[in-house]
XYZ file of C-alpha atoms in Angstrom:
376
model
C -1.326 4.047 21.110
C -0.036 0.576 20.261
C 2.254 0.490 17.238
C 3.968 -2.598 15.783
C 5.719 -3.297 12.476
C 6.035 -6.997 11.774
C 8.109 -9.015 9.331
C 5.936 -12.100 9.461
C 8.344 -13.969 7.190
C 11.200 -13.769 9.710
C 8.982 -13.753 12.812
C 10.453 -10.467 14.053
C 8.764 -7.172 14.888
C 9.602 -3.593 15.832
C 7.368 -2.151 18.559
C 7.405 1.570 19.323
C 7.105 2.348 23.044
C 6.427 5.304 25.361
C 4.199 7.461 23.198
C 5.226 11.113 23.206
C 3.092 13.179 20.834
C 1.198 13.281 17.549
C 2.035 15.313 14.446
C -0.483 15.735 11.636
C -1.357 17.745 8.540
C -5.018 18.283 7.610
C -4.293 20.839 4.886
C -1.487 21.239 2.372
C -0.411 24.460 4.067
C 0.339 22.487 7.249
C 2.912 20.209 5.600
C 6.019 22.372 6.166
C 5.311 22.634 9.900
C 4.612 18.897 10.081
C 7.916 17.987 8.403
C 9.757 20.422 10.692
C 8.113 18.803 13.722
C 9.107 15.330 12.521
C 12.747 16.389 12.170
C 12.660 18.028 15.606
C 11.312 14.800 17.125
C 14.118 12.833 15.474
C 16.716 15.214 16.893
C 15.268 14.522 20.361
C 15.813 10.801 19.773
C 12.215 9.848 18.952
C 11.082 7.017 16.731
C 8.094 7.816 14.526
C 5.275 5.784 13.040
C 4.216 7.273 9.703
C 0.641 7.002 8.386
C 0.465 8.505 4.911
C -2.879 8.557 3.113
C -2.783 8.057 -0.645
C -4.299 11.535 -1.151
C -1.203 13.102 0.439
C 0.279 12.744 -3.046
C -1.971 15.528 -4.320
C -0.389 17.924 -1.798
C 3.140 16.789 -2.582
C 2.533 17.080 -6.335
C -0.454 19.404 -6.984
C -0.295 18.733 -10.737
C -1.626 15.224 -10.013
C -4.993 16.532 -8.754
C -7.892 16.350 -11.202
C -10.770 18.796 -11.427
C -13.088 15.836 -10.827
C -13.667 15.332 -7.111
C -14.477 11.844 -5.768
C -17.206 11.455 -3.183
C -15.773 12.323 0.216
C -16.215 10.244 3.331
C -18.535 11.830 5.885
C -15.637 12.699 8.176
C -13.067 13.314 5.439
C -12.616 17.009 6.205
C -11.394 16.137 9.709
C -8.945 13.413 8.693
C -5.248 14.242 8.242
C -3.436 12.987 5.173
C -0.134 12.837 7.060
C 0.155 11.495 10.606
C 3.350 10.885 12.562
C 3.193 9.256 16.004
C 6.314 9.983 18.049
C 7.635 7.472 20.589
C 10.583 7.734 22.958
C 12.008 4.298 22.233
C 11.666 1.114 20.191
C 12.217 -2.568 20.868
C 12.791 -5.591 18.653
C 10.330 -8.286 19.724
C 8.868 -11.525 18.326
C 5.925 -11.236 15.979
C 2.548 -11.924 17.581
C 1.192 -15.444 17.655
C -2.211 -16.230 16.228
C -5.141 -15.791 18.643
C -6.641 -18.815 20.343
C -7.973 -21.359 17.865
C -11.321 -21.493 19.646
C -12.076 -17.855 18.751
C -12.024 -17.583 14.928
C -12.564 -14.139 13.436
C -16.017 -13.501 12.007
C -15.645 -11.054 9.130
C -18.352 -10.029 6.670
C -17.471 -8.142 3.515
C -19.127 -6.645 0.437
C -17.698 -4.690 -2.524
C -18.766 -1.047 -2.659
C -18.733 -1.002 -6.456
C -21.175 -2.498 -8.916
C -19.456 -5.070 -11.101
C -20.907 -3.619 -14.289
C -19.646 -0.158 -13.359
C -16.229 -1.649 -12.641
C -16.151 -3.277 -16.078
C -17.225 -0.016 -17.773
C -14.455 1.882 -16.008
C -11.879 -0.656 -17.152
C -13.044 -0.094 -20.721
C -12.752 3.674 -20.233
C -9.159 3.256 -19.022
C -8.366 1.051 -22.018
C -9.843 3.668 -24.345
C -7.659 6.357 -22.743
C -4.597 4.171 -23.222
C -5.632 3.647 -26.843
C -5.753 7.434 -27.304
C -2.214 7.732 -25.929
C -3.235 9.560 -22.727
C -1.379 7.078 -20.508
C 0.123 3.590 -20.483
C -1.237 2.035 -17.304
C -3.634 2.923 -14.496
C -3.990 1.164 -11.153
C -7.764 1.107 -10.688
C -9.168 0.146 -7.277
C -12.385 -0.056 -5.294
C -13.256 -0.392 -1.587
C -14.702 -3.421 0.162
C -16.685 -2.738 3.310
C -15.937 -5.098 6.196
C -17.774 -5.651 9.444
C -16.755 -7.740 12.446
C -17.347 -8.222 16.135
C -13.767 -9.446 16.591
C -11.472 -6.973 18.396
C -9.093 -5.368 15.853
C -5.980 -6.737 17.535
C -7.296 -10.299 17.373
C -8.471 -9.781 13.798
C -4.980 -8.641 12.841
C -3.297 -11.552 14.600
C -5.592 -14.070 12.937
C -5.190 -12.762 9.403
C -1.449 -12.143 9.802
C -0.915 -15.730 10.939
C -2.757 -17.106 7.884
C -1.269 -14.613 5.406
C 2.298 -13.834 6.539
C 3.872 -10.820 4.853
C 7.154 -8.992 5.203
C 5.765 -5.491 5.765
C 2.816 -5.963 8.101
C 1.769 -3.423 10.719
C -0.787 -2.922 13.474
C -1.351 0.670 14.604
C -3.843 2.211 16.997
C -4.299 5.858 16.085
C -7.088 7.455 18.083
C -10.411 6.042 16.915
C -8.977 4.187 13.931
C -7.023 0.961 13.713
C -4.716 0.172 10.816
C -4.306 -3.539 10.073
C -1.791 -3.875 7.262
C -0.753 -7.205 5.772
C 1.339 -5.689 2.998
C 3.874 -7.829 1.130
C 5.230 -4.772 -0.711
C 8.100 -2.488 0.297
C 7.657 1.144 -0.749
C 11.127 2.250 0.222
C 13.688 1.565 2.904
C 16.680 3.693 3.802
C 19.801 2.389 5.504
C 22.501 5.029 5.694
C 22.652 6.620 2.260
C 21.164 3.596 0.440
C 17.544 3.629 -0.726
C 15.821 0.402 -1.754
C 12.465 0.124 -3.511
C 10.763 -3.161 -4.366
C 7.664 -2.688 -6.531
C 5.206 -5.535 -6.863
C 3.309 -5.853 -10.128
C 1.853 -9.008 -11.640
C -0.461 -11.409 -9.812
C -1.776 -14.938 -10.286
C -3.952 -17.137 -8.046
C -2.678 -19.959 -5.865
C -4.295 -23.416 -6.147
C -4.713 -26.353 -3.798
C -3.533 -28.805 -6.460
C 0.316 -28.647 -6.432
C 0.722 -29.146 -10.181
C -1.890 -26.533 -11.045
C -0.399 -24.167 -8.481
C 3.116 -24.503 -9.896
C 1.792 -23.978 -13.416
C 0.035 -20.783 -12.295
C 3.293 -19.356 -10.954
C 5.293 -20.285 -14.046
C 2.590 -18.873 -16.332
C 2.872 -15.590 -14.443
C 6.647 -15.614 -14.895
C 6.154 -16.062 -18.655
C 3.240 -13.638 -19.041
C 4.192 -10.893 -21.509
C 1.413 -8.678 -20.120
C 2.527 -8.973 -16.499
C 6.226 -8.666 -17.308
C 5.497 -5.513 -19.315
C 3.463 -4.068 -16.422
C 6.273 -4.772 -13.979
C 8.937 -3.291 -16.258
C 6.821 -0.180 -16.806
C 6.726 0.469 -13.051
C 10.435 -0.305 -12.680
C 11.166 2.404 -15.257
C 8.832 4.817 -13.437
C 10.552 4.221 -10.092
C 14.005 4.511 -11.634
C 12.918 7.929 -12.866
C 11.496 8.879 -9.442
C 14.703 7.805 -7.713
C 16.723 9.736 -10.254
C 15.117 12.946 -9.006
C 17.062 12.734 -5.731
C 19.783 10.092 -6.117
C 23.470 10.634 -6.732
C 23.884 10.586 -10.555
C 24.702 7.120 -11.847
C 23.792 5.366 -8.578
C 20.339 4.016 -9.546
C 20.653 0.257 -10.113
C 18.143 -2.492 -10.892
C 19.283 -5.284 -8.593
C 16.721 -7.865 -9.734
C 13.875 -8.111 -12.237
C 10.755 -10.279 -12.117
C 11.342 -12.251 -8.926
C 8.516 -14.731 -8.409
C 7.174 -14.647 -4.846
C 4.675 -17.021 -3.268
C 2.001 -16.025 -0.749
C -0.886 -18.086 0.653
C -3.481 -16.706 -1.801
C -1.455 -15.336 -4.744
C 1.763 -15.480 -6.742
C 3.382 -12.103 -7.431
C 6.285 -10.589 -9.348
C 8.649 -8.102 -7.678
C 11.687 -6.172 -8.820
C 14.340 -4.477 -6.673
C 16.012 -1.110 -7.352
C 18.608 0.687 -5.228
C 20.082 4.177 -5.240
C 22.422 6.352 -3.203
C 20.776 9.467 -1.722
C 22.918 10.853 1.109
C 21.531 13.629 3.266
C 18.008 13.675 1.859
C 15.185 14.613 4.224
C 11.928 12.703 4.617
C 10.147 15.525 2.795
C 12.529 15.263 -0.162
C 12.064 11.487 -0.304
C 8.279 11.731 -0.259
C 8.110 14.544 -2.799
C 10.153 12.431 -5.216
C 8.593 9.011 -4.576
C 5.103 9.263 -3.031
C 2.769 7.619 -3.811
C 4.471 4.501 -5.082
C 4.232 4.091 -8.842
C 3.039 0.496 -8.497
C -0.339 1.756 -7.232
C -0.703 4.732 -9.587
C 0.342 3.691 -13.085
C 2.312 5.498 -15.762
C 2.880 8.278 -16.534
C 2.370 8.911 -12.852
C 0.566 12.268 -12.922
C -1.745 11.258 -15.778
C -2.572 8.000 -14.005
C -3.333 9.794 -10.718
C -5.703 12.154 -12.538
C -7.531 9.211 -14.104
C -7.787 7.507 -10.712
C -9.374 10.630 -9.231
C -11.862 10.831 -12.092
C -12.995 7.215 -11.926
C -12.798 6.116 -8.296
C -15.859 7.024 -6.215
C -14.203 7.642 -2.852
C -10.823 8.633 -1.390
C -8.480 5.681 -0.888
C -7.355 6.879 2.548
C -4.517 4.820 3.971
C -5.051 2.171 1.258
C -2.351 2.580 -1.418
C -0.667 5.148 0.813
C 2.039 4.012 3.187
C 2.627 2.827 6.736
C 6.113 2.648 8.202
C 8.699 3.652 10.779
C 11.356 6.337 10.927
C 14.345 6.028 13.258
C 16.067 8.947 15.024
C 19.108 8.667 12.764
C 17.080 8.691 9.538
C 16.890 5.000 8.646
C 13.342 4.008 7.765
C 11.094 1.403 6.211
C 7.706 2.156 4.648
C 5.328 -0.269 3.014
C 2.866 0.197 0.193
C -0.366 -0.043 2.161
C -2.058 -2.728 0.101
C -3.831 -5.693 1.772
C -4.754 -3.191 4.466
C -7.886 -2.709 6.581
C -8.769 0.647 8.127
C -11.110 -0.109 11.034
C -13.355 2.183 13.065
C -14.486 1.698 16.639
C -17.938 0.475 15.548
C -16.471 -2.705 14.047
C -16.794 -1.495 10.452
C -13.933 -0.784 8.125
C -12.640 -0.519 4.577
C -10.349 -2.866 2.662
C -9.226 -1.685 -0.776
C -8.427 -3.899 -3.720
C -7.417 -3.283 -7.332
C -4.894 -3.877 -10.064
C -2.890 -2.356 -12.888
C -4.835 -1.874 -16.123
C -3.086 -1.844 -19.495
C -4.505 -1.833 -23.023
C -4.650 -5.612 -23.313
C -6.324 -6.081 -19.909
C -9.479 -8.218 -20.035
C -12.092 -6.539 -17.766
C -13.581 -9.792 -16.500
C -10.147 -11.205 -15.649
C -9.233 -7.989 -13.825
C -12.383 -8.359 -11.726
C -11.410 -11.938 -10.899
C -7.903 -10.802 -9.942
C -9.411 -8.380 -7.426
C -11.377 -11.262 -5.925
C -8.138 -13.316 -5.612
C -6.551 -10.476 -3.695
C -9.573 -10.206 -1.390
C -9.165 -13.854 -0.320
C -7.154 -12.519 2.589
C -10.512 -11.582 4.177
C -11.731 -15.165 4.095
C -11.273 -17.328 7.205
C -8.738 -20.092 6.960
C -10.261 -23.416 6.002
């Protein structure tokens, strides 16, 4: 039950050691017992790895569920939406090195959505926005991946080429979670909560001048700035549901961040929320507004109507919870969920607003999927 959380930007990692037991919820009715068990494990001094599927949000906020049901995975009925792996201790260690250069990862991938269907769904979202049903929807689709490379080596190879601040490698029974997320969902240190939504993307280029222009164009893009601000307002509202009145603060807006394959915009918001339990935090914040849209419940209903399959861990969250309550959870984007047969799913998508161009949104998804390509 190997479990590591890596800040690939600093080169440091947190590894959870001495596995104790597993806590899970396969039905909404099991959530209270699961949260009680998590708190009991903390009181015994355990560290916990949290694996939160996107669909957990429908149990935390039933109003977000739509009457339309997406196609279920063959084993979906047996998969928990909340998993907590309890460990007796944790250690700060260096991040993993890349695997040997003479053993490059071989990874095949194919989108599990027809491009024309994708474009039609974008137009449907735009029409809904035009009717005033919502302002933004984060629409995604799965990419199937297949490899003969062991998951640990696959993770090390991709993580070395695409360093991110909220990466994770987790072995949970038959599945392996390989997360290369650059996005913080929320972190808690003492009474302080920090969220850092990421919204707004542009491609990187080999030519330095063209690359710099791409980043600056993103920073000046009215569409992308409006998308980012919309999610900042949503998260301020979510934080306001549990924070001390007057303590929610926007620390920074529209910070331009550079990654190997894309430029992105992030904003940082903090709040004071002393004494709040994990359950209270998740009921107020999960899933992150950056991967739903706004208004949140309307966007989640539209996602359920249009997307063909459950997202699973993609767009959910992976993170750690310390015995004293401090924690750090990512938004599980740039994340592969692997099975033992060498096949897996990598999700990709983007925020759709009224002035989104369907063809450009498709191209943006392909930029984000560059992480699956071997380094040249």
